[in-house]
Amino acid sequence: MIALKRLLNEACALLVLSAFAIPAVAHEYWLQPTDMPWLVGEQLRADVRNGENFVGDTLPFDPDAFARAGLISENHRLALNGRLGDYPAFQMPLQETGLHLLLLETTRRELLHEQYSDFETFLNYHGLQGIAERHRNRDLPDQGIVEHYYRYCKSFIDVRSPTPGKDQSAQSTQSTQSAQSTPDTPPAAALAPQMQRLELIALTDPMQGNTLQLQLHLEGAPLANRQVELFHRDSESAAVTRTLLDTDANGLASFDTAAPGQYLFNSVTVLEPADTSAHWETLWASLTFHKSAPSLQ
């Protein structure tokens, strides 16, 4: 029996390790909450996903891969606790109504680009052509390019009361306050910056209005002239579109979010690492939410 349990644990660990090797060939890394609508008193279940255009693999909970993970609401900040191999990776209680933020930061991962063409394809896709020139100027190799990378993920959900109509006034007030936040009034807890190294910050409640303005931060300061990618999966056709915008001098970019469906924002930046065991350090930021169709009532 002990031998069987050891064999199962080894198989689970192997599954986790193989799952986290997937980023070598994939792009986006995001949080995808499931089981809408989200109601107080129930469990939030959310997948960690890695792939392209909303298609990808679902990754398990791995304490060695997650540096920081939790759920933020107006009155609660809960750290994620799980067991190695848990599916879905996030299983957390919902304790109040209103806008919530799901947060994940990974530990350092390593990727080897065997050929420069692979590295160049990655740079071109994410609007990082300037890195190619810096690569040559630093006299770095064309083969065996070592990259260290980190992921910084956020996802918004709107939690409601299980009793219809009970939380409408409270949510309306909170949404109004979030949408009208000024530099003199702090935003809702879920909208507040979380000091991720690379962070996509929503300046208004993403569930409200037809436009979402984002600010991209690097090490706590606005990052100008950096590509932000929006993937939108239409709620009816399931078609996925990709929209690209560059941040302005203040790190801002505004996107059309009028259509219902799933939204995934993604941005990547590449830095020269302090650790000389790698040639480059890559930071990835993602932000997701699901926008429902307007009520017919």
Coordinates of C-alpha atoms in Angstrom, one line a residue:
M1 CA 0.0 0.0 0.0
I2 CA 2.9 2.4 0.9
A3 CA 4.6 1.5 -2.4
L4 CA 1.4 2.3 -4.3
K5 CA 1.0 5.7 -2.6
R6 CA 4.6 6.5 -3.3
L7 CA 4.0 5.6 -7.0
L8 CA 0.9 7.8 -7.2
N9 CA 2.7 10.7 -5.6
E10 CA 5.6 10.4 -8.1
A11 CA 3.2 10.2 -11.0
C12 CA 1.4 13.3 -9.8
A13 CA 4.7 15.2 -9.4
L14 CA 5.7 14.1 -12.9
L15 CA 2.4 15.4 -14.3
V16 CA 2.9 18.8 -12.6
L17 CA 6.4 19.1 -13.9
S18 CA 5.4 18.2 -17.5
A19 CA 2.5 20.6 -17.3
F20 CA 4.8 23.5 -16.4
A21 CA 7.2 22.7 -19.2
I22 CA 4.4 23.6 -21.7
P23 CA 5.3 27.4 -21.8
A24 CA 8.3 26.6 -23.9
V25 CA 6.0 26.4 -26.9
A26 CA 3.0 28.4 -25.9
H27 CA 2.2 32.1 -25.4
E28 CA -0.4 33.5 -23.0
Y29 CA -0.7 32.4 -19.4
W30 CA -4.0 33.4 -17.7
L31 CA -6.6 32.8 -15.0
Q32 CA -9.9 31.6 -16.1
P33 CA -12.7 31.4 -13.4
T34 CA -15.4 28.8 -14.1
D35 CA -19.0 28.1 -13.1
M36 CA -20.7 31.5 -13.6
P37 CA -22.6 33.1 -11.9
W38 CA -20.4 33.6 -8.9
L39 CA -22.4 33.7 -5.7
V40 CA -21.6 34.4 -2.0
G41 CA -21.3 31.3 0.0
E42 CA -20.0 29.2 -2.9
Q43 CA -16.5 28.2 -3.9
L44 CA -14.7 30.1 -6.6
R45 CA -13.1 27.6 -9.0
A46 CA -10.6 28.9 -11.5
D47 CA -8.1 27.4 -13.9
V48 CA -4.6 28.4 -14.6
R49 CA -4.2 28.2 -18.4
N50 CA -1.3 28.4 -20.9
G51 CA -1.8 28.6 -24.6
E52 CA -2.9 30.8 -27.5
N53 CA -6.2 32.5 -28.4
F54 CA -8.0 31.1 -25.4
V55 CA -7.0 27.5 -26.3
G56 CA -4.4 25.9 -24.1
D57 CA -3.6 23.5 -21.3
T58 CA -5.0 23.7 -17.8
L59 CA -2.3 23.6 -15.2
P60 CA -2.6 22.2 -11.7
F61 CA -1.8 23.8 -8.3
D62 CA 2.0 23.7 -7.7
P63 CA 3.3 25.4 -4.6
D64 CA 6.8 25.5 -6.1
A65 CA 5.5 27.4 -9.1
F66 CA 3.3 29.9 -7.4
A67 CA 5.1 32.7 -5.6
R68 CA 1.9 34.7 -4.7
A69 CA -1.7 33.7 -5.2
G70 CA -5.0 34.8 -3.7
L71 CA -8.3 36.5 -3.8
I72 CA -9.0 40.2 -3.0
S73 CA -12.4 41.7 -2.3
E74 CA -13.5 44.9 -0.5
N75 CA -13.1 43.5 3.0
H76 CA -11.0 40.3 2.6
R77 CA -7.6 39.3 1.3
L78 CA -7.3 35.5 1.1
A79 CA -4.1 33.6 0.3
L80 CA -4.5 30.5 -1.9
N81 CA -3.9 27.2 -0.1
G82 CA -3.9 24.0 -2.0
R83 CA -2.3 20.6 -2.5
L84 CA 0.1 19.6 -5.2
G85 CA -1.8 18.6 -8.3
D86 CA -5.2 20.1 -7.4
Y87 CA -7.5 20.7 -10.4
P88 CA -8.6 23.4 -10.7
A89 CA -5.7 25.2 -9.2
F90 CA -7.8 27.8 -7.5
Q91 CA -10.6 26.7 -5.1
M92 CA -11.5 29.6 -2.7
P93 CA -14.6 30.7 -0.7
L94 CA -16.6 33.7 -1.8
Q95 CA -17.5 35.7 1.3
E96 CA -19.1 39.0 0.0
T97 CA -20.7 40.6 -3.0
G98 CA -19.0 43.0 -5.4
L99 CA -15.9 43.1 -7.6
H100 CA -13.2 40.6 -6.7
L101 CA -9.6 40.2 -8.0
L102 CA -8.0 36.9 -8.4
L103 CA -4.2 37.2 -8.4
L104 CA -1.3 34.9 -9.3
E105 CA 2.5 35.4 -9.6
T106 CA 4.8 32.6 -10.5
T107 CA 8.3 31.8 -9.4
R108 CA 11.2 32.0 -11.9
R109 CA 11.0 29.6 -14.8
E110 CA 13.7 28.9 -17.4
L111 CA 13.4 28.5 -21.2
L112 CA 16.0 27.5 -23.7
H113 CA 15.7 28.8 -27.3
E114 CA 17.8 26.4 -29.3
Q115 CA 17.8 28.6 -32.4
Y116 CA 17.8 32.4 -32.7
S117 CA 14.9 32.1 -35.1
D118 CA 12.7 30.8 -32.3
F119 CA 13.6 33.7 -30.1
E120 CA 13.1 36.2 -33.0
T121 CA 9.6 34.8 -33.6
F122 CA 8.7 35.4 -30.0
L123 CA 10.0 38.9 -30.1
N124 CA 8.1 39.8 -33.3
Y125 CA 4.8 38.4 -32.0
H126 CA 5.0 40.7 -29.0
G127 CA 6.3 43.8 -30.6
L128 CA 9.8 43.5 -29.1
Q129 CA 11.9 44.0 -32.2
G130 CA 14.3 46.3 -30.4
I131 CA 15.5 43.4 -28.3
A132 CA 16.9 41.8 -31.4
E133 CA 19.2 44.7 -32.0
R134 CA 20.3 44.7 -28.3
H135 CA 20.9 41.0 -28.6
R136 CA 23.4 41.6 -31.4
N137 CA 25.0 44.6 -29.6
R138 CA 25.6 42.5 -26.5
D139 CA 27.3 39.9 -28.7
L140 CA 25.0 37.1 -27.4
P141 CA 24.8 33.7 -29.1
D142 CA 22.5 32.6 -31.9
Q143 CA 22.0 29.2 -30.3
G144 CA 21.2 28.1 -26.8
I145 CA 19.6 31.4 -25.7
V146 CA 18.6 31.1 -22.0
E147 CA 15.6 33.1 -20.9
H148 CA 14.3 33.4 -17.3
Y149 CA 10.6 34.4 -17.1
Y150 CA 7.9 35.3 -14.6
R151 CA 4.1 35.5 -15.0
Y152 CA 1.9 38.1 -13.3
C153 CA -1.8 37.3 -13.7
K154 CA -5.0 39.1 -12.6
S155 CA -8.7 38.2 -13.2
F156 CA -11.9 40.0 -12.2
I157 CA -15.1 38.4 -11.2
D158 CA -18.4 40.0 -10.1
V159 CA -19.8 38.2 -7.1
R160 CA -23.5 38.3 -6.4
S161 CA -26.0 37.4 -3.6
P162 CA -27.7 34.0 -3.9
T163 CA -30.9 35.9 -3.2
P164 CA -32.1 37.7 -6.3
G165 CA -32.1 41.5 -5.9
K166 CA -30.6 41.5 -2.5
D167 CA -27.2 43.0 -3.5
Q168 CA -28.3 45.2 -6.4
S169 CA -28.1 48.5 -4.6
A170 CA -24.8 47.7 -2.9
Q171 CA -23.2 46.6 -6.2
S172 CA -24.6 49.6 -8.0
T173 CA -23.0 51.9 -5.4
Q174 CA -19.7 50.1 -5.5
S175 CA -19.6 50.1 -9.3
T176 CA -20.4 53.8 -9.4
Q177 CA -17.6 54.5 -6.9
S178 CA -15.2 52.4 -8.9
A179 CA -16.0 54.1 -12.2
Q180 CA -15.8 57.6 -10.7
S181 CA -12.6 57.1 -8.7
T182 CA -10.2 60.1 -8.8
P183 CA -6.7 60.6 -7.5
D184 CA -8.2 61.9 -4.3
T185 CA -10.5 58.9 -3.7
P186 CA -9.0 55.4 -3.4
P187 CA -10.3 52.8 -5.9
A188 CA -12.2 49.6 -4.9
A189 CA -9.8 47.1 -3.3
A190 CA -10.0 44.9 -6.4
L191 CA -8.9 47.8 -8.7
A192 CA -6.0 48.9 -6.5
P193 CA -2.5 48.3 -7.9
Q194 CA -0.9 45.1 -6.5
M195 CA 2.8 46.1 -7.1
Q196 CA 3.5 43.2 -9.5
R197 CA 6.7 43.7 -11.3
L198 CA 4.8 44.0 -14.6
E199 CA 1.2 44.9 -14.0
L200 CA -1.9 45.7 -16.1
I201 CA -4.0 48.0 -14.0
A202 CA -7.7 48.6 -14.8
L203 CA -8.5 52.2 -14.1
T204 CA -12.3 51.6 -14.0
D205 CA -14.6 48.7 -13.2
P206 CA -14.2 46.4 -16.3
M207 CA -17.9 45.2 -15.9
Q208 CA -19.1 48.8 -16.5
G209 CA -19.2 50.9 -19.6
N210 CA -18.1 50.1 -23.2
T211 CA -14.4 51.2 -22.9
L212 CA -11.7 50.0 -20.5
Q213 CA -8.6 52.1 -19.9
L214 CA -5.6 50.2 -18.7
Q215 CA -2.3 51.4 -17.4
L216 CA 0.8 49.2 -17.7
H217 CA 3.4 49.4 -14.9
L218 CA 6.9 48.1 -14.8
E219 CA 8.4 48.1 -11.2
G220 CA 5.6 50.4 -10.1
A221 CA 6.1 53.1 -12.8
P222 CA 4.1 53.6 -16.0
L223 CA 5.6 51.8 -19.0
A224 CA 5.4 53.8 -22.2
N225 CA 5.5 52.5 -25.8
R226 CA 4.8 48.9 -24.9
Q227 CA 2.5 46.6 -26.8
V228 CA -0.7 45.4 -25.1
E229 CA -2.7 42.6 -26.7
L230 CA -6.4 42.1 -26.3
F231 CA -7.9 38.7 -27.1
H232 CA -11.7 38.7 -27.2
R233 CA -13.8 35.5 -27.4
D234 CA -17.3 36.4 -28.6
S235 CA -20.0 34.8 -26.3
E236 CA -22.2 33.7 -29.2
S237 CA -19.9 32.7 -32.1
A238 CA -16.8 31.8 -29.9
A239 CA -14.7 33.6 -32.5
V240 CA -11.5 35.0 -31.1
T241 CA -10.1 38.4 -32.3
R242 CA -6.7 39.9 -31.4
T243 CA -6.3 43.7 -31.1
L244 CA -2.9 45.4 -30.6
L245 CA -2.3 48.8 -29.0
D246 CA 0.8 50.5 -27.7
T247 CA 0.8 52.4 -24.4
D248 CA 1.2 56.2 -24.6
A249 CA 3.8 58.3 -22.7
N250 CA 1.8 57.6 -19.4
G251 CA 1.6 53.9 -19.9
L252 CA -2.1 54.1 -20.9
A253 CA -4.2 52.3 -23.5
S254 CA -7.9 52.3 -24.0
F255 CA -9.8 49.3 -25.5
D256 CA -13.3 48.8 -26.7
T257 CA -15.0 46.3 -24.3
A258 CA -18.6 46.8 -25.4
A259 CA -19.2 43.3 -26.7
P260 CA -20.1 40.4 -24.3
G261 CA -17.6 37.6 -24.0
Q262 CA -14.3 36.7 -22.5
Y263 CA -11.5 39.3 -22.4
L264 CA -7.8 38.5 -22.1
F265 CA -5.2 41.4 -22.0
N266 CA -1.6 40.4 -22.3
S267 CA 1.7 42.3 -22.3
V268 CA 5.3 41.2 -22.3
T269 CA 8.6 43.0 -21.7
V270 CA 12.2 41.8 -21.9
L271 CA 15.0 43.0 -19.6
E272 CA 18.7 42.4 -19.2
P273 CA 19.0 40.1 -16.2
A274 CA 21.1 40.7 -13.1
D275 CA 21.6 36.9 -13.0
T276 CA 24.3 36.1 -15.5
S277 CA 23.2 32.5 -15.9
A278 CA 20.5 33.8 -18.4
H279 CA 20.8 36.0 -21.4
W280 CA 17.4 37.7 -21.0
E281 CA 14.7 38.1 -18.3
T282 CA 11.0 38.2 -19.5
L283 CA 8.1 39.5 -17.6
W284 CA 4.5 38.6 -18.7
A285 CA 1.3 40.3 -17.4
S286 CA -2.2 39.2 -18.1
L287 CA -5.7 40.4 -17.0
T288 CA -9.0 38.6 -17.7
F289 CA -12.7 39.0 -17.1
H290 CA -16.0 37.8 -18.6
K291 CA -18.6 40.4 -19.6
S292 CA -22.2 39.2 -19.8
A293 CA -24.7 40.3 -22.3
P294 CA -27.0 43.2 -21.1
S295 CA -30.1 42.1 -19.3
L296 CA -33.3 42.2 -21.4
Q297 CA -35.3 43.4 -18.3

